[in-house]
Amino acid sequence: METLAAAIAILLRWEVLGALLVGSVGGVIIGAVPGVGAAVAIAILLPATFAMEPIVGLTLLLGIYGSSMYGGAIPAILINTPGTAVNALTTYDGHPIARDGNPKRALSLAYSASFFGGIFSVVCLILLAQVLALVAPHFGSREIFLAALLGVVLVVLAHRGKVFVAGMLACFGIFLNTVGLEPVKYTRRFTFDQTWLASGIDLIVVVLGLFALSQAFLLLVDKDTHPEATRVEGGLFEGLKELWIYKRVATVGSSFGVLMGMIPGVGEFTSQFMSYTYAQKTSKTPELFGKGAPEGLVAAESANNAVPGAAMIPLLALGIPGEALTAMMLSVFYVHNVIPGPQLFANQMPFVVALYIGLFLLNIFVLIFLIFSTNQILRVIRIPSRFLGVMILTLAFVGLYSLRNSMTDCAIGAAFGVFGLILKRLDLPSVPIVLGMVLGGIMEVKLRSSMARVKSPLDFIDRPIAAIIFTAIVLVISIHLWTYFRRTGKTAGNRRENRD
């Protein structure tokens, strides 16, 4: 009870509640604008949060992260264009329901499922908090190194069909982290006698380039669009009642979201597809999926909104981000010298509980805001895409320059913006680069600190948790290779049969 009281006292400060409210409302609006998304907004706001207290900055970013998927459902349902990438499955059944004359029902059901998923994940995290507090102190340098390595492996293998490219981009991110002064003896690495490389390549510069500037370039070079969406008549409370009919689908979808959110590199897409597949296979009317099945809409929205809360588990307990947005949040911790990991749960439990309660309040704020303001948000959808591109470009460069008052950072950010645009055009992922930089830094520090107590490779896995994580790495790679060669063998067999 003392921990809970201390957490509530942290949250009741006006600046924390203000940051939560601004993040919640701003995230909905940003998510509703096709082509922007939470990653762009968080990348732009990141330099500003460094001047805030950790709880204020993180609450602001969490608000945007957790609420953007709510807003992304609006254009996905009304104009068949997902506001954020993770709302793609929402278009499968949400838009057909709206097209058949029931936009109010589709939006109401999406909001209700999203709210259920968000609250479900927070409840799970509160229940798991004490377990994490007991387990986290048993993680030493070796365990955290292996956990970070597992994160890299999972991030790479999560990009099915692009595993080799994702692996190369992750290695590129790890290499970028080595540029500059190394963290132990402070000798220069890969600077080539260039003074502007001595301080290394800043993570925030890369993030702003890959996410914000690349998206701005994409919006500027593509055809200008300003989609129209019709007003929604009537109240949006009915979905809360209708969700009770699909409570099984919502519960299973939220469970998939929590489970996948806890695993680095997996996230919303995998949880959505698993939830959607389960809902279709267990439905009495599977033929309606993709044509306007309410179960499909509930499955997609409950799963993706359960992920943000769960994604905080590896970040807070181990200091290991699972995807790009939590990697950005990790930098806020580091700037304020608040180091996520075992000691955070042991020594600053009120801070952790405050973040979880903040997520709980976030979902309430967003649901109330959406029920009464959906038609006002529709105006945001009509903003011309090139105007958005100019705004993102301007704010991104302001953020880049404000980091260290350096034009060099602006030039490096612009270079990564062009590189990010090329990746987008080739449909290649940019997330492995960011996670490679973050996880690579963690791996290097933990590896070097553990080497003093390691005399042979087997010493790395001579403790139970280290052995379990190492076994997980071997199993994940083995299963992927077995699946790959099995698929390749079947493809080769089919080709031979066709030739015969």
Short mmCIF file of N, CA, C and O in Angstrom, two decimals, residues 288-387:
data_model
loop_
_atom_site.label_atom_id
_atom_site.label_comp_id
_atom_site.label_asym_id
_atom_site.label_seq_id
_atom_site.Cartn_x
_atom_site.Cartn_y
_atom_site.Cartn_z
N LEU A 288 -17.32 -14.59 -42.94
CA LEU A 288 -17.54 -13.15 -42.89
C LEU A 288 -16.27 -12.36 -42.62
O LEU A 288 -16.26 -11.13 -42.78
N PHE A 289 -15.20 -13.05 -42.22
CA PHE A 289 -13.95 -12.34 -41.92
C PHE A 289 -13.38 -11.72 -43.20
O PHE A 289 -13.26 -12.39 -44.23
N GLY A 290 -13.05 -10.44 -43.11
CA GLY A 290 -12.60 -9.70 -44.27
C GLY A 290 -13.74 -9.03 -45.00
O GLY A 290 -13.52 -8.25 -45.93
N LYS A 291 -14.97 -9.32 -44.57
CA LYS A 291 -16.15 -8.75 -45.20
C LYS A 291 -17.01 -7.96 -44.22
O LYS A 291 -18.10 -7.50 -44.57
N GLY A 292 -16.54 -7.86 -42.97
CA GLY A 292 -17.31 -7.11 -41.99
C GLY A 292 -17.65 -7.90 -40.75
O GLY A 292 -18.72 -7.73 -40.18
N ALA A 293 -16.74 -8.77 -40.29
CA ALA A 293 -16.98 -9.56 -39.09
C ALA A 293 -16.62 -8.75 -37.85
O ALA A 293 -15.46 -8.34 -37.71
N PRO A 294 -17.56 -8.53 -36.94
CA PRO A 294 -17.24 -7.79 -35.71
C PRO A 294 -16.13 -8.46 -34.90
O PRO A 294 -15.31 -7.78 -34.29
N GLU A 295 -16.09 -9.80 -34.90
CA GLU A 295 -15.05 -10.52 -34.16
C GLU A 295 -13.66 -10.19 -34.67
O GLU A 295 -12.71 -10.09 -33.90
N GLY A 296 -13.53 -10.04 -36.00
CA GLY A 296 -12.23 -9.70 -36.57
C GLY A 296 -11.77 -8.33 -36.13
O GLY A 296 -10.58 -8.12 -35.82
N LEU A 297 -12.70 -7.36 -36.07
CA LEU A 297 -12.36 -6.01 -35.63
C LEU A 297 -11.95 -6.01 -34.15
O LEU A 297 -10.96 -5.39 -33.77
N VAL A 298 -12.69 -6.75 -33.33
CA VAL A 298 -12.38 -6.84 -31.90
C VAL A 298 -11.02 -7.51 -31.69
O VAL A 298 -10.21 -7.07 -30.88
N ALA A 299 -10.77 -8.59 -32.44
CA ALA A 299 -9.50 -9.31 -32.30
C ALA A 299 -8.31 -8.42 -32.63
O ALA A 299 -7.31 -8.42 -31.91
N ALA A 300 -8.41 -7.65 -33.71
CA ALA A 300 -7.29 -6.81 -34.13
C ALA A 300 -7.04 -5.67 -33.13
O ALA A 300 -5.90 -5.43 -32.72
N GLU A 301 -8.09 -4.98 -32.74
CA GLU A 301 -7.92 -3.80 -31.88
C GLU A 301 -7.56 -4.16 -30.44
O GLU A 301 -6.77 -3.45 -29.80
N SER A 302 -8.11 -5.24 -29.92
CA SER A 302 -7.77 -5.62 -28.54
C SER A 302 -6.32 -6.09 -28.46
O SER A 302 -5.62 -5.81 -27.48
N ALA A 303 -5.83 -6.77 -29.50
CA ALA A 303 -4.45 -7.27 -29.49
C ALA A 303 -3.43 -6.15 -29.58
O ALA A 303 -2.47 -6.10 -28.79
N ASN A 304 -3.63 -5.23 -30.54
CA ASN A 304 -2.57 -4.21 -30.70
C ASN A 304 -2.53 -3.22 -29.56
O ASN A 304 -1.47 -2.69 -29.22
N ASN A 305 -3.66 -2.96 -28.88
CA ASN A 305 -3.63 -2.01 -27.77
C ASN A 305 -3.18 -2.63 -26.46
O ASN A 305 -2.98 -1.90 -25.48
N ALA A 306 -3.04 -3.94 -26.42
CA ALA A 306 -2.50 -4.59 -25.22
C ALA A 306 -0.98 -4.63 -25.23
O ALA A 306 -0.36 -4.95 -24.21
N VAL A 307 -0.37 -4.28 -26.36
CA VAL A 307 1.08 -4.39 -26.49
C VAL A 307 1.86 -3.30 -25.76
O VAL A 307 2.86 -3.60 -25.10
N PRO A 308 1.46 -1.99 -25.86
CA PRO A 308 2.31 -0.95 -25.25
C PRO A 308 2.64 -1.18 -23.78
O PRO A 308 3.79 -1.01 -23.37
N GLY A 309 1.65 -1.56 -22.98
CA GLY A 309 1.92 -1.81 -21.57
C GLY A 309 2.89 -2.96 -21.36
O GLY A 309 3.83 -2.88 -20.57
N ALA A 310 2.66 -4.05 -22.10
CA ALA A 310 3.52 -5.23 -21.95
C ALA A 310 4.94 -4.96 -22.47
O ALA A 310 5.90 -5.54 -21.96
N ALA A 311 5.05 -4.10 -23.47
CA ALA A 311 6.38 -3.80 -24.02
C ALA A 311 7.28 -3.09 -23.02
O ALA A 311 8.50 -3.05 -23.19
N MET A 312 6.68 -2.53 -21.97
CA MET A 312 7.47 -1.86 -20.95
C MET A 312 8.17 -2.85 -20.03
O MET A 312 9.07 -2.47 -19.28
N ILE A 313 7.76 -4.13 -20.04
CA ILE A 313 8.36 -5.10 -19.12
C ILE A 313 9.84 -5.31 -19.39
O ILE A 313 10.66 -5.13 -18.49
N PRO A 314 10.25 -5.72 -20.61
CA PRO A 314 11.70 -5.88 -20.83
C PRO A 314 12.46 -4.58 -20.71
O PRO A 314 13.63 -4.57 -20.32
N LEU A 315 11.80 -3.45 -21.01
CA LEU A 315 12.48 -2.16 -20.90
C LEU A 315 12.78 -1.83 -19.44
O LEU A 315 13.91 -1.48 -19.09
N LEU A 316 11.77 -1.96 -18.58
CA LEU A 316 11.95 -1.56 -17.19
C LEU A 316 12.72 -2.61 -16.38
O LEU A 316 13.56 -2.26 -15.55
N ALA A 317 12.42 -3.88 -16.61
CA ALA A 317 13.03 -4.93 -15.79
C ALA A 317 14.47 -5.23 -16.18
O ALA A 317 15.29 -5.54 -15.32
N LEU A 318 14.77 -5.14 -17.49
CA LEU A 318 16.10 -5.52 -17.96
C LEU A 318 16.85 -4.40 -18.66
O LEU A 318 18.02 -4.54 -18.99
N GLY A 319 16.16 -3.29 -18.93
CA GLY A 319 16.78 -2.22 -19.69
C GLY A 319 16.95 -2.58 -21.15
O GLY A 319 17.83 -2.04 -21.83
N ILE A 320 16.10 -3.47 -21.65
CA ILE A 320 16.19 -3.95 -23.03
C ILE A 320 14.92 -3.57 -23.77
O ILE A 320 13.84 -4.09 -23.45
N PRO A 321 14.98 -2.67 -24.75
CA PRO A 321 13.79 -2.30 -25.50
C PRO A 321 13.39 -3.39 -26.48
O PRO A 321 14.25 -4.06 -27.06
N GLY A 322 12.09 -3.55 -26.66
CA GLY A 322 11.61 -4.58 -27.58
C GLY A 322 11.39 -4.07 -28.98
O GLY A 322 11.35 -4.86 -29.92
N GLU A 323 11.21 -2.76 -29.15
CA GLU A 323 11.03 -2.19 -30.48
C GLU A 323 11.45 -0.72 -30.46
O GLU A 323 11.94 -0.23 -29.44
N ALA A 324 11.26 -0.04 -31.59
CA ALA A 324 11.85 1.28 -31.76
C ALA A 324 11.32 2.30 -30.76
O ALA A 324 12.08 3.13 -30.25
N LEU A 325 10.03 2.27 -30.46
CA LEU A 325 9.45 3.28 -29.58
C LEU A 325 9.97 3.17 -28.16
O LEU A 325 10.27 4.17 -27.51
N THR A 326 10.08 1.94 -27.65
CA THR A 326 10.64 1.77 -26.31
C THR A 326 12.15 2.05 -26.31
O THR A 326 12.70 2.44 -25.28
N ALA A 327 12.81 1.88 -27.45
CA ALA A 327 14.23 2.25 -27.55
C ALA A 327 14.38 3.77 -27.40
O ALA A 327 15.33 4.25 -26.77
N MET A 328 13.44 4.52 -27.97
CA MET A 328 13.48 5.97 -27.81
C MET A 328 13.25 6.35 -26.34
O MET A 328 13.89 7.26 -25.81
N MET A 329 12.32 5.66 -25.68
CA MET A 329 12.06 5.95 -24.27
C MET A 329 13.26 5.63 -23.40
O MET A 329 13.51 6.30 -22.39
N LEU A 330 14.03 4.62 -23.78
CA LEU A 330 15.21 4.25 -23.02
C LEU A 330 16.20 5.41 -22.95
O LEU A 330 16.86 5.62 -21.92
N SER A 331 16.27 6.19 -24.03
CA SER A 331 17.20 7.32 -24.03
C SER A 331 16.80 8.37 -23.01
O SER A 331 17.65 9.06 -22.46
N VAL A 332 15.48 8.50 -22.73
CA VAL A 332 15.03 9.45 -21.70
C VAL A 332 15.53 9.00 -20.33
O VAL A 332 15.98 9.82 -19.52
N PHE A 333 15.48 7.69 -20.07
CA PHE A 333 16.03 7.17 -18.82
C PHE A 333 17.51 7.53 -18.69
O PHE A 333 17.96 8.02 -17.64
N TYR A 334 18.27 7.25 -19.73
CA TYR A 334 19.72 7.44 -19.67
C TYR A 334 20.10 8.91 -19.47
O TYR A 334 21.05 9.22 -18.75
N VAL A 335 19.37 9.81 -20.14
CA VAL A 335 19.69 11.23 -20.01
C VAL A 335 19.56 11.69 -18.57
O VAL A 335 20.35 12.52 -18.08
N HIS A 336 18.58 11.14 -17.84
CA HIS A 336 18.35 11.55 -16.45
C HIS A 336 19.03 10.61 -15.45
O HIS A 336 18.73 10.65 -14.26
N ASN A 337 19.91 9.75 -15.96
CA ASN A 337 20.67 8.84 -15.11
C ASN A 337 19.77 7.92 -14.28
O ASN A 337 20.09 7.55 -13.15
N VAL A 338 18.62 7.58 -14.86
CA VAL A 338 17.74 6.57 -14.26
C VAL A 338 17.93 5.32 -15.11
O VAL A 338 17.49 5.25 -16.25
N ILE A 339 18.61 4.33 -14.57
CA ILE A 339 19.00 3.17 -15.36
C ILE A 339 17.97 2.05 -15.19
O ILE A 339 17.82 1.51 -14.09
N PRO A 340 17.25 1.71 -16.25
CA PRO A 340 16.31 0.59 -16.16
C PRO A 340 17.05 -0.72 -15.91
O PRO A 340 18.20 -0.88 -16.32
N GLY A 341 16.42 -1.62 -15.27
CA GLY A 341 17.04 -2.90 -14.98
C GLY A 341 16.64 -3.39 -13.60
O GLY A 341 15.70 -2.87 -12.98
N PRO A 342 17.35 -4.38 -13.09
CA PRO A 342 17.00 -4.97 -11.81
C PRO A 342 16.90 -3.97 -10.65
O PRO A 342 15.99 -4.06 -9.84
N GLN A 343 17.81 -3.01 -10.61
CA GLN A 343 17.80 -2.08 -9.48
C GLN A 343 16.62 -1.11 -9.53
O GLN A 343 16.23 -0.57 -8.49
N LEU A 344 16.06 -0.90 -10.70
CA LEU A 344 14.90 -0.01 -10.80
C LEU A 344 13.72 -0.59 -10.04
O LEU A 344 13.02 0.11 -9.30
N PHE A 345 13.49 -1.91 -10.20
CA PHE A 345 12.40 -2.56 -9.48
C PHE A 345 12.72 -2.68 -8.00
O PHE A 345 11.82 -2.63 -7.15
N ALA A 346 13.98 -2.86 -7.67
CA ALA A 346 14.35 -3.03 -6.27
C ALA A 346 14.30 -1.72 -5.50
O ALA A 346 13.90 -1.70 -4.33
N ASN A 347 14.69 -0.61 -6.15
CA ASN A 347 14.85 0.65 -5.43
C ASN A 347 13.83 1.73 -5.77
O ASN A 347 13.65 2.68 -4.98
N GLN A 348 13.18 1.64 -6.93
CA GLN A 348 12.27 2.70 -7.35
C GLN A 348 10.92 2.13 -7.79
O GLN A 348 10.40 2.49 -8.83
N MET A 349 10.37 1.25 -6.98
CA MET A 349 9.10 0.64 -7.32
C MET A 349 7.96 1.65 -7.46
O MET A 349 7.10 1.50 -8.35
N PRO A 350 7.89 2.71 -6.64
CA PRO A 350 6.82 3.71 -6.84
C PRO A 350 6.87 4.35 -8.24
O PRO A 350 5.82 4.61 -8.84
N PHE A 351 8.08 4.58 -8.74
CA PHE A 351 8.24 5.14 -10.08
C PHE A 351 7.64 4.20 -11.13
O PHE A 351 6.92 4.62 -12.03
N VAL A 352 7.92 2.90 -11.00
CA VAL A 352 7.42 1.90 -11.95
C VAL A 352 5.90 1.81 -11.86
O VAL A 352 5.21 1.81 -12.89
N VAL A 353 5.38 1.74 -10.64
CA VAL A 353 3.92 1.64 -10.47
C VAL A 353 3.24 2.91 -10.99
O VAL A 353 2.14 2.83 -11.57
N ALA A 354 3.88 4.06 -10.83
CA ALA A 354 3.32 5.30 -11.36
C ALA A 354 3.18 5.25 -12.88
O ALA A 354 2.17 5.72 -13.44
N LEU A 355 4.16 4.65 -13.55
CA LEU A 355 4.06 4.50 -15.00
C LEU A 355 2.89 3.60 -15.38
O LEU A 355 2.16 3.88 -16.33
N TYR A 356 2.68 2.53 -14.63
CA TYR A 356 1.60 1.62 -14.94
C TYR A 356 0.23 2.26 -14.67
O TYR A 356 -0.71 2.07 -15.46
N ILE A 357 0.12 2.99 -13.59
CA ILE A 357 -1.14 3.69 -13.31
C ILE A 357 -1.38 4.76 -14.38
O ILE A 357 -2.51 5.00 -14.80
N GLY A 358 -0.28 5.37 -14.83
CA GLY A 358 -0.40 6.34 -15.93
C GLY A 358 -0.98 5.70 -17.18
O GLY A 358 -1.81 6.29 -17.88
N LEU A 359 -0.55 4.48 -17.49
CA LEU A 359 -1.12 3.76 -18.63
C LEU A 359 -2.60 3.48 -18.42
O LEU A 359 -3.40 3.53 -19.36
N PHE A 360 -2.98 3.17 -17.20
CA PHE A 360 -4.39 2.93 -16.87
C PHE A 360 -5.22 4.19 -17.11
O PHE A 360 -6.26 4.17 -17.78
N LEU A 361 -4.74 5.33 -16.59
CA LEU A 361 -5.45 6.60 -16.78
C LEU A 361 -5.47 7.01 -18.24
O LEU A 361 -6.45 7.60 -18.72
N LEU A 362 -4.39 6.71 -18.95
CA LEU A 362 -4.30 7.03 -20.36
C LEU A 362 -5.48 6.45 -21.14
O LEU A 362 -6.12 7.14 -21.94
N ASN A 363 -5.78 5.19 -20.91
CA ASN A 363 -6.87 4.54 -21.63
C ASN A 363 -8.22 5.17 -21.30
O ASN A 363 -9.08 5.30 -22.17
N ILE A 364 -8.40 5.59 -20.05
CA ILE A 364 -9.65 6.25 -19.67
C ILE A 364 -9.77 7.61 -20.36
O ILE A 364 -10.82 7.96 -20.92
N PHE A 365 -8.70 8.39 -20.32
CA PHE A 365 -8.70 9.70 -20.98
C PHE A 365 -9.04 9.58 -22.46
O PHE A 365 -9.86 10.33 -23.00
N VAL A 366 -8.37 8.62 -23.12
CA VAL A 366 -8.54 8.47 -24.56
C VAL A 366 -9.96 8.05 -24.91
O VAL A 366 -10.57 8.58 -25.86
N LEU A 367 -10.53 7.10 -24.17
CA LEU A 367 -11.89 6.64 -24.47
C LEU A 367 -12.89 7.79 -24.33
O LEU A 367 -13.75 7.99 -25.20
N ILE A 368 -12.78 8.55 -23.25
CA ILE A 368 -13.69 9.69 -23.06
C ILE A 368 -13.52 10.71 -24.17
O ILE A 368 -14.50 11.23 -24.74
N PHE A 369 -12.28 11.01 -24.52
CA PHE A 369 -12.00 11.98 -25.58
C PHE A 369 -12.58 11.53 -26.91
O PHE A 369 -13.21 12.33 -27.63
N LEU A 370 -12.41 10.26 -27.26
CA LEU A 370 -12.89 9.76 -28.55
C LEU A 370 -14.41 9.72 -28.62
O LEU A 370 -15.00 10.02 -29.67
N ILE A 371 -15.06 9.35 -27.54
CA ILE A 371 -16.52 9.26 -27.56
C ILE A 371 -17.15 10.62 -27.86
O ILE A 371 -18.17 10.70 -28.55
N PHE A 372 -16.52 11.69 -27.39
CA PHE A 372 -17.12 13.01 -27.56
C PHE A 372 -16.47 13.85 -28.67
O PHE A 372 -17.01 14.91 -29.01
N SER A 373 -15.36 13.39 -29.24
CA SER A 373 -14.61 14.27 -30.17
C SER A 373 -14.27 13.63 -31.51
O SER A 373 -13.46 14.19 -32.25
N THR A 374 -14.87 12.50 -31.84
CA THR A 374 -14.51 11.81 -33.08
C THR A 374 -14.72 12.70 -34.30
O THR A 374 -13.87 12.78 -35.20
N ASN A 375 -15.85 13.40 -34.39
CA ASN A 375 -16.13 14.22 -35.57
C ASN A 375 -15.16 15.40 -35.69
O ASN A 375 -14.84 15.83 -36.80
N GLN A 376 -14.68 15.91 -34.57
CA GLN A 376 -13.67 16.98 -34.63
C GLN A 376 -12.33 16.43 -35.12
O GLN A 376 -11.61 17.11 -35.85
N ILE A 377 -12.02 15.19 -34.76
CA ILE A 377 -10.76 14.58 -35.20
C ILE A 377 -10.78 14.34 -36.71
O ILE A 377 -9.73 14.35 -37.36
N LEU A 378 -11.97 14.16 -37.28
CA LEU A 378 -12.06 13.91 -38.72
C LEU A 378 -11.48 15.06 -39.53
O LEU A 378 -11.02 14.86 -40.66
N ARG A 379 -11.48 16.26 -38.97
CA ARG A 379 -10.90 17.40 -39.70
C ARG A 379 -9.40 17.22 -39.90
O ARG A 379 -8.83 17.70 -40.88
N VAL A 380 -8.76 16.55 -38.96
CA VAL A 380 -7.32 16.35 -39.04
C VAL A 380 -6.98 15.45 -40.23
O VAL A 380 -5.93 15.61 -40.87
N ILE A 381 -7.86 14.48 -40.53
CA ILE A 381 -7.60 13.56 -41.63
C ILE A 381 -7.48 14.30 -42.95
O ILE A 381 -6.77 13.87 -43.86
N ARG A 382 -8.14 15.47 -43.06
CA ARG A 382 -8.18 16.20 -44.33
C ARG A 382 -6.94 17.06 -44.58
O ARG A 382 -6.83 17.70 -45.61
N ILE A 383 -6.01 17.11 -43.63
CA ILE A 383 -4.80 17.93 -43.82
C ILE A 383 -4.01 17.41 -45.01
O ILE A 383 -3.72 16.21 -45.10
N PRO A 384 -3.63 18.27 -45.98
CA PRO A 384 -2.85 17.81 -47.13
C PRO A 384 -1.54 17.16 -46.71
O PRO A 384 -0.86 17.64 -45.79
N SER A 385 -1.18 16.09 -47.39
CA SER A 385 0.00 15.32 -47.00
C SER A 385 1.29 16.11 -47.15
O SER A 385 2.22 15.96 -46.34
N ARG A 386 1.39 16.95 -48.17
CA ARG A 386 2.63 17.72 -48.36
C ARG A 386 2.79 18.79 -47.29
O ARG A 386 3.92 19.11 -46.88
N PHE A 387 1.69 19.36 -46.83
CA PHE A 387 1.76 20.30 -45.72
C PHE A 387 2.28 19.60 -44.47
O PHE A 387 3.12 20.14 -43.73
#
